[in-house]
Coordinates of C-alpha atoms in Angstrom, one line a residue:
X1 CA 0.0 0.0 0.0
X2 CA 1.4 3.4 -1.0
X3 CA 1.6 6.2 1.5
X4 CA -0.7 9.2 0.7
X5 CA 1.2 12.2 -0.5
X6 CA 0.6 15.6 1.1
X7 CA 1.3 17.8 -1.8
X8 CA -0.1 21.3 -2.2
X9 CA -0.1 21.0 -6.0
X10 CA 0.0 18.2 -8.5
X11 CA 3.5 17.6 -10.0
X12 CA 4.4 17.3 -13.7
X13 CA 7.2 14.9 -14.4
X14 CA 9.8 16.3 -16.8
X15 CA 13.2 14.8 -17.5
X16 CA 15.2 17.7 -19.0
X17 CA 18.3 19.8 -18.3
X18 CA 17.7 22.8 -16.2
X19 CA 19.6 26.1 -16.1
X20 CA 20.2 26.8 -12.5
X21 CA 21.7 30.0 -10.9
X22 CA 22.8 30.6 -7.3
X23 CA 21.6 33.5 -5.1
X24 CA 24.3 35.8 -6.6
X25 CA 23.2 35.1 -10.2
X26 CA 26.1 32.8 -11.0
X27 CA 25.2 29.7 -13.1
X28 CA 25.7 26.4 -11.3
X29 CA 28.7 24.7 -13.0
X30 CA 27.3 21.2 -13.1
X31 CA 24.7 19.2 -15.0
X32 CA 21.3 19.9 -13.4
X33 CA 18.4 17.6 -14.4
X34 CA 14.8 18.6 -13.7
X35 CA 12.8 15.7 -12.2
X36 CA 9.4 17.3 -11.8
X37 CA 7.7 20.7 -11.0
X38 CA 4.4 22.2 -9.9
X39 CA 3.0 25.7 -9.3
X40 CA 4.6 25.5 -5.8
X41 CA 8.1 24.2 -6.5
X42 CA 10.4 21.8 -8.3
X43 CA 12.7 18.9 -7.8
X44 CA 16.0 18.4 -9.5
X45 CA 19.1 16.2 -9.4
X46 CA 22.7 17.4 -9.6
X47 CA 26.2 16.7 -8.3
X48 CA 26.5 20.4 -7.3
X49 CA 26.5 21.2 -3.6
X50 CA 23.6 23.3 -2.3
X51 CA 22.3 23.6 1.2
X52 CA 18.7 24.0 2.5
X53 CA 18.0 27.7 2.7
X54 CA 20.1 28.6 -0.4
X55 CA 18.3 30.9 -2.9
X56 CA 18.2 29.8 -6.5
X57 CA 16.8 30.9 -9.8
X58 CA 16.1 28.6 -12.8
X59 CA 15.1 28.7 -16.4
X60 CA 13.0 25.7 -17.6
X61 CA 12.4 25.1 -21.3
X62 CA 8.9 23.7 -21.7
X63 CA 8.9 23.1 -25.5
X64 CA 5.6 24.4 -26.8
X65 CA 4.8 26.3 -23.6
X66 CA 7.9 28.5 -23.9
X67 CA 10.4 29.4 -21.1
X68 CA 9.5 29.4 -17.4
X69 CA 11.6 31.5 -15.0
X70 CA 11.4 30.6 -11.3
X71 CA 12.9 31.8 -8.1
X72 CA 12.9 30.0 -4.7
X73 CA 14.9 28.4 -2.0
X74 CA 16.2 24.9 -1.4
X75 CA 14.0 23.3 1.3
X76 CA 15.4 19.8 1.3
X77 CA 18.1 17.6 -0.1
X78 CA 18.6 13.8 -0.3
X79 CA 21.7 11.8 -1.5
X80 CA 20.9 9.4 -4.3
X81 CA 23.8 7.4 -5.6
X82 CA 26.4 9.8 -7.1
X83 CA 24.0 12.7 -7.3
X84 CA 21.8 14.6 -4.9
X85 CA 18.0 15.4 -5.2
X86 CA 16.9 18.9 -4.2
X87 CA 13.5 20.3 -3.5
X88 CA 12.9 24.0 -4.2
X89 CA 9.9 26.0 -3.0
X90 CA 9.1 29.0 -5.2
X91 CA 9.2 32.4 -3.5
X92 CA 6.9 34.0 -6.1
X93 CA 4.7 32.6 -8.9
X94 CA 6.7 31.4 -12.0
X95 CA 7.0 33.9 -14.9
X96 CA 6.4 32.4 -18.4
X97 CA 7.6 33.7 -21.7
X98 CA 5.7 32.7 -24.9
X99 CA 7.5 30.3 -27.3

């Protein structure tokens, strides 16, 4: 029996590379792979080192939907093999640019 998830918003799975920037606006120099996202946050995997509380910005390419710019903070991290999964909570609603 699966545990019930307590999510605020449904997640959309997306396996794509993500452009990630730290709180000072510097691009994270590692491969960052988006796992999923929702209107409240996103989850990604990378070998880069971030800490809960770190501010980040990201640019997601959503094919036909255009580019999505998001800002938030890392709220959790979990080691998974040679990479780490991170959860980010958005600090403001995502901004979308038309394709």
